[in-house]
XYZ file of C-alpha atoms in Angstrom:
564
model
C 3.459 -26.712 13.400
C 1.478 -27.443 17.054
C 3.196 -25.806 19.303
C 1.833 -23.912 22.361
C 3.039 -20.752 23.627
C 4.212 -22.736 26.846
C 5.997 -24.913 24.922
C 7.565 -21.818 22.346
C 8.914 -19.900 25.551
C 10.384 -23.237 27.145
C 12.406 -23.661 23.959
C 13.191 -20.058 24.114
C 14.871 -19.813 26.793
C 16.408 -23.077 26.729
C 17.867 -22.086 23.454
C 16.746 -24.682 21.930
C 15.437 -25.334 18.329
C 12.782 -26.831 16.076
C 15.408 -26.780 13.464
C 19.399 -28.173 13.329
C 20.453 -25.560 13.682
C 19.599 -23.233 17.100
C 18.536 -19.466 15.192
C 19.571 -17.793 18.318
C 23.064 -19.228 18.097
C 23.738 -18.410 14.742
C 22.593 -14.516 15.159
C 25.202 -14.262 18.064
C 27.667 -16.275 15.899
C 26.626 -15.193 12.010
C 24.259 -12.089 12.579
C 21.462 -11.296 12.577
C 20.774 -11.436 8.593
C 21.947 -15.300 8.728
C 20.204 -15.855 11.916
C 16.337 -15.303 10.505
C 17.420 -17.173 7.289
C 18.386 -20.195 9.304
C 15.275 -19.917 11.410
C 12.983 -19.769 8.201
C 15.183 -22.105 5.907
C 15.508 -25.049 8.724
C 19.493 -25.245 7.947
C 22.581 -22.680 8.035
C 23.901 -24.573 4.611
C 20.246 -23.302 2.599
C 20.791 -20.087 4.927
C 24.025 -19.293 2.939
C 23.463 -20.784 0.019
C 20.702 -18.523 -0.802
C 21.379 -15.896 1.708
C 18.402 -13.891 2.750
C 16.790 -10.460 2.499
C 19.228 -7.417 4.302
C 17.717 -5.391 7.464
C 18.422 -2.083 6.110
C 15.758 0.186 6.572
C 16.325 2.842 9.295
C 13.641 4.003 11.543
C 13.522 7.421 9.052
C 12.769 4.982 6.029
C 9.977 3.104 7.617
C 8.284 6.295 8.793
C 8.406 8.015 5.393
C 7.521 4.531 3.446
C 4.267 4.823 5.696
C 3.744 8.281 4.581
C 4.374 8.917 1.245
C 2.838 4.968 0.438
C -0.732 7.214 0.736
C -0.018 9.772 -1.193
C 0.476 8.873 -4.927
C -1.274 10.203 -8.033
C -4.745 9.054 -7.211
C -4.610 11.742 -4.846
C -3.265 14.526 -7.086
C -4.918 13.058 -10.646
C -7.562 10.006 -9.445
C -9.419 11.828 -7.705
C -10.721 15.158 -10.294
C -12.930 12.228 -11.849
C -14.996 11.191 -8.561
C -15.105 15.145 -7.775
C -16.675 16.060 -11.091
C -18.745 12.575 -11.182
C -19.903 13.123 -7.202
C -19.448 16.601 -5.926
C -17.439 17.867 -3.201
C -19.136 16.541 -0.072
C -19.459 12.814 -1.956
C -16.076 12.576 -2.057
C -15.240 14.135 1.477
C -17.761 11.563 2.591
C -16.235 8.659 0.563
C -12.873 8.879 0.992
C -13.784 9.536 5.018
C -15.641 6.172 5.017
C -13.252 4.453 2.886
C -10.554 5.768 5.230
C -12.477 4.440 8.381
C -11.933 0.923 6.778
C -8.549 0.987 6.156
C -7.505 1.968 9.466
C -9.187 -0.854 10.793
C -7.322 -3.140 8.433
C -3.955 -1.693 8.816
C -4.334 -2.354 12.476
C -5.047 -5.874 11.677
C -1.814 -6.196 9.969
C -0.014 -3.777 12.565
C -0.426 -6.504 14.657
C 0.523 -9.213 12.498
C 3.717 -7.825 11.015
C 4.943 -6.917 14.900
C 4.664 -10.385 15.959
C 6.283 -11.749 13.075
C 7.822 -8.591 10.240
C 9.019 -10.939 7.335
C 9.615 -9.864 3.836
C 6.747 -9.833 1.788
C 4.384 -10.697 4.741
C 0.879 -11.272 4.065
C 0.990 -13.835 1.670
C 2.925 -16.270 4.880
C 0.059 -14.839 7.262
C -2.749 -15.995 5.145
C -0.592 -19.579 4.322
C 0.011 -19.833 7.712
C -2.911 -18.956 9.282
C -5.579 -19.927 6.973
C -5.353 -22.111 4.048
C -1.839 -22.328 1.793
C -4.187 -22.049 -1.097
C -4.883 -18.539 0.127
C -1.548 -17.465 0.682
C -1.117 -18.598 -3.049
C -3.952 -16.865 -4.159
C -3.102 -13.158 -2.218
C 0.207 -13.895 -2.665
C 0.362 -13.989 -6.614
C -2.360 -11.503 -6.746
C -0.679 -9.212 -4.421
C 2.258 -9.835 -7.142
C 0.022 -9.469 -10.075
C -1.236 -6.011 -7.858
C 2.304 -4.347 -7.634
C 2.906 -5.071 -10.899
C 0.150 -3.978 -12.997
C 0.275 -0.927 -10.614
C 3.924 -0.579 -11.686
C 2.515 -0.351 -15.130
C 0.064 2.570 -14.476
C 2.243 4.765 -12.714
C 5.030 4.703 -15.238
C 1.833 5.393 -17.535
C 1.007 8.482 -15.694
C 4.504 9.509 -15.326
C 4.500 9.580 -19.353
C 1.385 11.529 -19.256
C 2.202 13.810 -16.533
C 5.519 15.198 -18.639
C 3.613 15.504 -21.488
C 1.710 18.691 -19.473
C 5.580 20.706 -20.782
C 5.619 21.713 -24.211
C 8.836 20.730 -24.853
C 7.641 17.351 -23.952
C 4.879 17.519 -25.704
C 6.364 15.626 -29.466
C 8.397 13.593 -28.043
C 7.617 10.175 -28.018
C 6.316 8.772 -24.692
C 8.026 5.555 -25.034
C 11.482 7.576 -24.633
C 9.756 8.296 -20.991
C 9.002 5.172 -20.146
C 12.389 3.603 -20.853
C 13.634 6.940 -18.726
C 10.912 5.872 -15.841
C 11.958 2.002 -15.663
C 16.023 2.656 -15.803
C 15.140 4.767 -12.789
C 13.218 2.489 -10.915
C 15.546 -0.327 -11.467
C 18.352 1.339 -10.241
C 17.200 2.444 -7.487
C 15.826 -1.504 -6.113
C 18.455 -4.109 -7.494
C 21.562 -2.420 -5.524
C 20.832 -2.249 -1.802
C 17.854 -1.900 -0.119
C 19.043 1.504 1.789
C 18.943 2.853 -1.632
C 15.302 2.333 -2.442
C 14.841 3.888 1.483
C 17.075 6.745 0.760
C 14.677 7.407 -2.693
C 11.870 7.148 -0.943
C 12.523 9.069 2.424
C 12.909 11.924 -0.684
C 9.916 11.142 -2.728
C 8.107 11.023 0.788
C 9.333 14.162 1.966
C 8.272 15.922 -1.279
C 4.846 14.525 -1.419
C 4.554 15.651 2.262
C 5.238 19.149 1.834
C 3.734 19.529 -1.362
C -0.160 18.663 -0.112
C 1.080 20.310 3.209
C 1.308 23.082 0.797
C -1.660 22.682 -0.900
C -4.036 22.568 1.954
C -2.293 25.798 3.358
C -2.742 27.061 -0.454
C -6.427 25.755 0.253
C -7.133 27.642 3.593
C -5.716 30.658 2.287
C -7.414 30.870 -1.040
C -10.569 30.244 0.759
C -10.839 32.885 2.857
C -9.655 35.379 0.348
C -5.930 35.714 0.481
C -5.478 34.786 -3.245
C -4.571 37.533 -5.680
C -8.211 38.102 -6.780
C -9.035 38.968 -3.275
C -12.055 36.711 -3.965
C -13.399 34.942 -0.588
C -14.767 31.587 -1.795
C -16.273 30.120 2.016
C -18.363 27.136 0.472
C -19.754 28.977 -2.188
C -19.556 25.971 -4.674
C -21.503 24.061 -2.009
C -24.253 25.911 -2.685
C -24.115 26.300 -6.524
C -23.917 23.677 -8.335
C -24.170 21.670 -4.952
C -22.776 19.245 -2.507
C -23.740 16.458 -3.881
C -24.066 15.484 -7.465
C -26.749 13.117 -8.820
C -25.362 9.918 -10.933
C -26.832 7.906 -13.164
C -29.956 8.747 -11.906
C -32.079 11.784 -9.580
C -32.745 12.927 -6.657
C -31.726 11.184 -3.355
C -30.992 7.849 -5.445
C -28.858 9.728 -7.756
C -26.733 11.097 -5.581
C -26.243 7.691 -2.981
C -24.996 6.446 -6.317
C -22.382 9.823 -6.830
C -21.909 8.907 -2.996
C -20.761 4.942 -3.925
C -18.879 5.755 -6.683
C -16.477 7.693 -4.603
C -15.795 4.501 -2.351
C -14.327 2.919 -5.226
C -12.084 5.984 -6.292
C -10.915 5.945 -2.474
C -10.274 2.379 -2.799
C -7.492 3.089 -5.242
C -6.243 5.862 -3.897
C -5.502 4.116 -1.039
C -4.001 1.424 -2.671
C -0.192 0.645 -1.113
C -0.768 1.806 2.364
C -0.333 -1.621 3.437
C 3.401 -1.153 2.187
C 4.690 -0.312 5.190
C 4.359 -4.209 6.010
C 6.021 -5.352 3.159
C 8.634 -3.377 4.264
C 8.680 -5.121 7.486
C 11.295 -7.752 6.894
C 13.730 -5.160 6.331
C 13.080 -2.975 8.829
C 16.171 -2.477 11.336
C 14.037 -2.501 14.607
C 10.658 -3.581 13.278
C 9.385 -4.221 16.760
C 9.521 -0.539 17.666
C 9.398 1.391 14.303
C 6.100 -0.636 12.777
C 3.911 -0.573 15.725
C 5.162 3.269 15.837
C 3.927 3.785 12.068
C 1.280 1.767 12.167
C -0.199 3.690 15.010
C 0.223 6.967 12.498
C -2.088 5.679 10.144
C -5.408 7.562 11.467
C -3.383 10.918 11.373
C -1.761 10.496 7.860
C -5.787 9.355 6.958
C -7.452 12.216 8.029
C -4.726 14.741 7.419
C -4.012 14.005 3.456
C -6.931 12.481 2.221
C -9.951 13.857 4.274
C -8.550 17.613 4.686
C -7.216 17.188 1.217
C -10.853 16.084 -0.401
C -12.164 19.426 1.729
C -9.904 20.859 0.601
C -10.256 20.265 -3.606
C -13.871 20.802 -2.421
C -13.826 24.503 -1.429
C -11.767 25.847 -4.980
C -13.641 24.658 -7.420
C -16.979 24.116 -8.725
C -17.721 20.054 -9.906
C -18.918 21.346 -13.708
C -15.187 23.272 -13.831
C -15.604 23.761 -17.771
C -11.070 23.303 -17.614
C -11.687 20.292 -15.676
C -14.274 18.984 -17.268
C -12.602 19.118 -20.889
C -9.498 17.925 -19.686
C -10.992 14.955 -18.691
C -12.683 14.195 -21.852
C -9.575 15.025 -24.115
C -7.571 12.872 -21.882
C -5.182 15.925 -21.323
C -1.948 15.420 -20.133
C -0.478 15.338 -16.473
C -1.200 17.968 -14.223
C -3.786 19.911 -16.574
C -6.327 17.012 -15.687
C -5.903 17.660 -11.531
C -8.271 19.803 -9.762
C -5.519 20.889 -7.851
C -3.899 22.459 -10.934
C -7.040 23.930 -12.265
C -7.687 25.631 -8.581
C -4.093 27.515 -8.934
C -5.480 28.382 -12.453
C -8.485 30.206 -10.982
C -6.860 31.690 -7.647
C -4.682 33.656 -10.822
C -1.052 31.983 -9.657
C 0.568 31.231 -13.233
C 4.126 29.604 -12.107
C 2.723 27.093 -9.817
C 1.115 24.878 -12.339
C 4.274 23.536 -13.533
C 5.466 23.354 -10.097
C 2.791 20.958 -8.959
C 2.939 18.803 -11.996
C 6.846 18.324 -11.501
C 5.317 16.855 -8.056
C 2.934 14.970 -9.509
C 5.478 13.162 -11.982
C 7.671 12.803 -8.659
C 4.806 11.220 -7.119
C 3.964 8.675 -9.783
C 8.057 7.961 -9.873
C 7.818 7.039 -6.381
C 5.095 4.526 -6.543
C 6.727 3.422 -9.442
C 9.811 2.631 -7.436
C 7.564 1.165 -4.242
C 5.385 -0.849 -6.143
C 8.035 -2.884 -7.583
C 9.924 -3.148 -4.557
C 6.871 -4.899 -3.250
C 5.938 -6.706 -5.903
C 9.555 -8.460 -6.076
C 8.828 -8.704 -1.745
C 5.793 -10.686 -2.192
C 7.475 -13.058 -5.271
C 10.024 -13.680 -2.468
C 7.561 -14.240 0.165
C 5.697 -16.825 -2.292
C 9.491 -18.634 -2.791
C 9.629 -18.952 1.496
C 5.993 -20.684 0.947
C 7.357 -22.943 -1.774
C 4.562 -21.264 -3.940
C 7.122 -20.214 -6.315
C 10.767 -21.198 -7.991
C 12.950 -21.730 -5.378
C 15.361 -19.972 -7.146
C 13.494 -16.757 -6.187
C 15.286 -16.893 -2.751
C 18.612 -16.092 -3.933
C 19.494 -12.681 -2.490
C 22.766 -10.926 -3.408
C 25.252 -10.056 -0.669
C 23.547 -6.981 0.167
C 20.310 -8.527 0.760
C 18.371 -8.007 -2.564
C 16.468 -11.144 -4.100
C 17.783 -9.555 -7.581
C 15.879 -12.458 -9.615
C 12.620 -10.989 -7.910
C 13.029 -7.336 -8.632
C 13.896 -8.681 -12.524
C 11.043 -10.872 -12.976
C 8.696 -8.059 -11.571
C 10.467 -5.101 -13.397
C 9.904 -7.406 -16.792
C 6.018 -6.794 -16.377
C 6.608 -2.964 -16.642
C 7.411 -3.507 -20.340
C 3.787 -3.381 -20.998
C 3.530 -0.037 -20.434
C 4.258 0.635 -24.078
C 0.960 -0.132 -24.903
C 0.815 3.375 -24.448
C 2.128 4.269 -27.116
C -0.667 3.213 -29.069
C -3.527 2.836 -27.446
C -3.134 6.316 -25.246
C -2.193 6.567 -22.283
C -4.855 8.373 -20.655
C -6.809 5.345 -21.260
C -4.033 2.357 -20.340
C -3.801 4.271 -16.863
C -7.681 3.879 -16.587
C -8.061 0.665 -17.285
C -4.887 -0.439 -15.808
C -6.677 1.934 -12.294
C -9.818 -0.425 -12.763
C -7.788 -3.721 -12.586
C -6.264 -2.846 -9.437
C -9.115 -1.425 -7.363
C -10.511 -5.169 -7.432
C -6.782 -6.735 -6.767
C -6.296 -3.974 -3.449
C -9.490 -4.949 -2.301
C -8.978 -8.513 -2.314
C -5.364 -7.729 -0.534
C -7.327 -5.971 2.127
C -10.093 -8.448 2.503
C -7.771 -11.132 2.813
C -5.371 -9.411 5.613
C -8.840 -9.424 8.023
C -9.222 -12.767 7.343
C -6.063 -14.028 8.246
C -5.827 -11.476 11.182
C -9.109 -12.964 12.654
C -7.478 -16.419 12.608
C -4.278 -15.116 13.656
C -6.251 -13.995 16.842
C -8.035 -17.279 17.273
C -4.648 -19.186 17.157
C -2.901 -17.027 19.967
C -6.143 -17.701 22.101
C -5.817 -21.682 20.904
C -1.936 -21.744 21.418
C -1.958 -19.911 24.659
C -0.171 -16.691 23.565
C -2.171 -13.784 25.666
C -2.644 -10.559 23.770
C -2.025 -8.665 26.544
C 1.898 -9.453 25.966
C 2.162 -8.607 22.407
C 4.206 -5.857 21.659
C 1.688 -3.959 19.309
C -1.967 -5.138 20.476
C -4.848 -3.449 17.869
C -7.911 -2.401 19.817
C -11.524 -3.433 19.634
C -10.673 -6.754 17.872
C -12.047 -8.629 16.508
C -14.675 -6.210 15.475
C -12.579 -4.201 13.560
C -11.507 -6.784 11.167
C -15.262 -8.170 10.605
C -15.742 -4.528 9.669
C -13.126 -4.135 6.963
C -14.272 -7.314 5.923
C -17.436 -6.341 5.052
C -16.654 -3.017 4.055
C -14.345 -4.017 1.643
C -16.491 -6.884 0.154
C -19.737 -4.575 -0.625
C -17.586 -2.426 -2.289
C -15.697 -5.236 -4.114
C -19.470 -6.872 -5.353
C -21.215 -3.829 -6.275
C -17.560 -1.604 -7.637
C -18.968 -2.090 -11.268
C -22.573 -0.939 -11.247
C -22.231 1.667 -12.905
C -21.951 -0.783 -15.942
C -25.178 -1.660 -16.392
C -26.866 1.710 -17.146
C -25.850 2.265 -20.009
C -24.513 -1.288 -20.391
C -20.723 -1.814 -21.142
C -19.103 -5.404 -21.622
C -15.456 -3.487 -20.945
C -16.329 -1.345 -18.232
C -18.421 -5.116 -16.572
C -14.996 -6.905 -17.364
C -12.447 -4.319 -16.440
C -14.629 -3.983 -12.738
C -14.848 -7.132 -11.894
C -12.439 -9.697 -13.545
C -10.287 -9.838 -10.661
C -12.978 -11.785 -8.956
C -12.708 -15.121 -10.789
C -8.783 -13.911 -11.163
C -8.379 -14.466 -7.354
C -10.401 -17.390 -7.018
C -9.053 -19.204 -9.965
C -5.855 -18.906 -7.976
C -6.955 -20.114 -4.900
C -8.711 -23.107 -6.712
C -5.504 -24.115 -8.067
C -3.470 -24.314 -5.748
C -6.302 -26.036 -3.610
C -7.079 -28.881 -5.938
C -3.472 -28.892 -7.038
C -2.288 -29.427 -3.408
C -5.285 -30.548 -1.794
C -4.969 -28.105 0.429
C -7.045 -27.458 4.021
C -7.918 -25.120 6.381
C -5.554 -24.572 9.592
C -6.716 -25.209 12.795
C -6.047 -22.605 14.929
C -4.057 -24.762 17.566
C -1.643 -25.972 14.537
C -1.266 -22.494 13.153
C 2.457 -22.056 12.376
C 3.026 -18.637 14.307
C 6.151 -19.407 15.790
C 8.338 -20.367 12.600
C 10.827 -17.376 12.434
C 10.541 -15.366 15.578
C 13.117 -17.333 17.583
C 15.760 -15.664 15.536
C 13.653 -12.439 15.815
C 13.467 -12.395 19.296
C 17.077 -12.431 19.542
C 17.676 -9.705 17.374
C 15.588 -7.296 19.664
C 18.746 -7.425 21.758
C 21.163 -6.341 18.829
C 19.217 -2.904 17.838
C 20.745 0.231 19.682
C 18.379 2.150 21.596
C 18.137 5.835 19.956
C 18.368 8.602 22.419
C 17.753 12.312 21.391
C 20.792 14.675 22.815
C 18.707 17.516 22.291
C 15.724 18.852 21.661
C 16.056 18.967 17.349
C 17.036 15.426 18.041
C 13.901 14.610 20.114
C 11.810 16.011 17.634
C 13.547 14.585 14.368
C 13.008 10.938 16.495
C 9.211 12.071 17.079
C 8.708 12.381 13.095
C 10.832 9.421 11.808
């Protein structure tokens, strides 16, 4: 579409439309929900036939979707093996740097998803802004992403009950059916439901590491029941930093890089919060708003929680160490649960793991609510059935979530092959498959950027505007490639043909799909001056009038609206 921004607000505000049928008419005469389908279907009769996705996530949701998205079991299991491999100031270093990056995606997207917050999201940036053979290839591997990730957190959630005796014999695919009934349920109703199950999850996760680093700082200084003051003893013996694969100041660069990797996964689903964008009641106000959070929720879990892990235990742990190796089950593999062991505090244990298998439930439950978000998003592209777009009356593409949840059957692999080693291999798979996500949200931002200045949109009027662009995406963009090339060296000292594949098949994975779709299509790139950015927000912009604007009575209320 070549339209200028000129041209987009004279049609504005003459209500008139690209389309038959004027989006701002039908969300004054049909609502808003009908409105944006019209707007992105071209029609009201495909508009109601397939009906479209349901705006209901509150402002609470969205807050807590960008907070608890971070926290998932690479930062309560993932991240005892980088620890042990690197030492305590590689990984505070690691995930630090790692965390630098991803900020300076997620503004990126921040951006992206204010101007235009539609379901599923970045696979329509990058098909819209840079080649529809990309938005095929992120798209389906963004789908590919949520699913296998699906996978590996119902794989830990098996594991992590295992950690009760009483759990213990019996069989782990009983848990797994449990785990995907759950997750189900709580996505192929209504959409408020999966918000309502996450604002919970969230708020558990939240206080729990809360918790912990309190825990942390206390213990530390000596307030545990041995009385012992710990300061940064295990800094000093065995050391900061931990040589790998090789000595000295090589040795531990390579401890050091390893890390990034680890981080890279642990991260994996803060981008989430634009997924959820499309369903966001307000997404003009409450994205920018959580977007904005991201440095906070960054430094606050992940770099004071890495510190934190840091200060309690030793890397060479003997309990940690052997858990590791046997593969034990749930919580007795986290260095969190191994530091409670030591402080002398025998009931928490079983308290944290309880979080833990909360934890993995929850990114169970948001990782197939994305997945099924991006299928749809691929079905608005016409990169997928187009029977993918049928939504139920209360706004949930049903056939989606199904086709999605269908991929979680492979979880029972674990009941053969152990699951301790399904959820590593399944962690290796989608490292690569974030990483490509990432890489391909700063290249669509940087010609989303180019096609504002070409279509004569100034940035200066946007409603979220990222700073120090474009900079910040090149940065990601490099970031996240170096660690994408080099992810799998440890696999060629010793050498290991499944470690090399498991590292870095999602390389020729992504590209295969992009070269698909490109021959298949014969695809090119965009220009930035015929960059569709416009498709969608008419109806968008009129629904900015619709949402009620929330003011606090008191001061509870003021600081309730400050948090969510």
């Amino acid at each position: 579409m070549d339209k200028t921004g000129d041209a987009y607000e004279a049609e504005k505000y003459s209500h008139e439309s690209p389309h038959s049928d004027d989006p701002i008419r039908v969300v004054d005469e049909k609502g808003i929900r009908i409105g944006e389908a019209a707007d992105m279907y071209g029609d009201l009769a495909s508009a109601e036939e397939y009906g479209y996705v349901s705006r209901g996530l509150k402002s609470r949701h969205i807050q807590f979707i960008a907070l608890g998205g971070t926290i998932g079991t690479g930062l309560f299991l993932g991240i005892g093996r980088a620890f042990t491999q690197a030492g305590p100031l590689s990984i505070l270093l690691g995930y630090t740097f790692t965390g630098c990056a991803v900020y300076a995606m997620m503004q990126c997207l921040g951006e992206m998803a204010t101007w235009l917050p539609l379901p599923g999201a970045i696979p329509q940036f990058c098909a819209r802004y840079v080649d529809g053979a990309m938005g095929f290839a992120v798209g389906w591997n963004n789908w590919y992403n949520s699913a296998i990730t699906l996978c590996a957190e119902i794989s830990a959630a098996s594991v992590v009950i295992s950690f009760w005796q009483g759990a213990a014999d019996i069989n782990v695919a009983a848990w797994i059916s449990i785990i995907i009934v759950v997750v189900v349920c709580l996505n192929i109703f209504a959409v408020s439901i999966y918000g309502e199950a996450e604002f919970v999850f969230a708020s558990i996760k939240i206080i729990t590491i809360v918790g912990l680093i309190i825990f942390a700082f206390i213990i530390d200084l000596g307030g545990g029941p041995t009385r012992d003051r710990l300061g940064f003893r295990y800094w000093n013996h065995p050391g900061a930093m931990k040589a790998f694969l090789s000595t000295g100041s090589t040795g531990r660069f390579l401890g050091l890089f390893s890390t990034l990797v680890n981080a890279a996964f642990s991260y994996g689903g803060v981008e989430m919060v634009a997924v959820a964008a499309g369903e966001a009641e307000n997404p003009r106000h409450n994205i920018p708003k959580a977007v904005r959070r991201v440095f906070w929720r960054i430094l606050f879990f992940y770099v004071l929680g890495s510190l934190a892990i840091g200060v309690l235990i030793p890397y060479d742990e003997p309990r940690l160490l052997s858990a590791q190796k046997s593969g034990a089950a749930g919580g007795a593999a986290s260095p969190w649960v191994i530091a409670i062991y030591r402080a002398g505090i025998p009931a928490l244990p079983s308290i944290i793991n309880a979080v833990i298998l909360t934890s993995a439930t929850s990114s169970a439950n948001a990782f197939l609510y994305t997945g099924s978000r991006y299928l749809y998003a691929l079905a608005q592209n016409g990169q997928a059935p187009r029977i993918l777009l049928k939504c139920s009356k209360r706004g949930v593409p049903y056939y989606c979530i199904m086709v999605t949840a269908s991929i979680s059957l492979l979880t029972y692999m674990s009941c053969t092959s152990g699951a301790a080693k399904v959820f590593t291999w399944f962690q290796n798979l989608t490292t690569i498959a974030n990483l490509f996500t990432w890489m391909s949200i700063c290249v669509a931002y940087i010609q989303f950027r180019k096609a504002l200045i070409a279509q004569g949109v100034d940035r200066n009027t946007l409603v979220f505007k990222s700073p120090f662009q474009p900079f910040l995406a090149y940065f990601s963009l490099v970031y996240f490639a170096i660690i994408t090339l080099f992810n799998g060296f440890y696999t060629f000292k010793p050498w290991s043909i499944d470690d090399f594949a498991t590292s870095y098949v999602g390389i020729p994975i992504y590209f295969l799909l992009y070269l698909f779709w490109k021959i298949f299509k014969r695809t090119s790139f965009v220009r930035p001056s015929e960059a569709d950015i416009f498709t969608g927000k008419a109806a968008l912009d009129a629904a900015d009038a619709h949402w009620p604007e929330r003011i606090p009575r008191n001061m509870l209320e003021k600081i309730w609206f400050f948090i969510a």
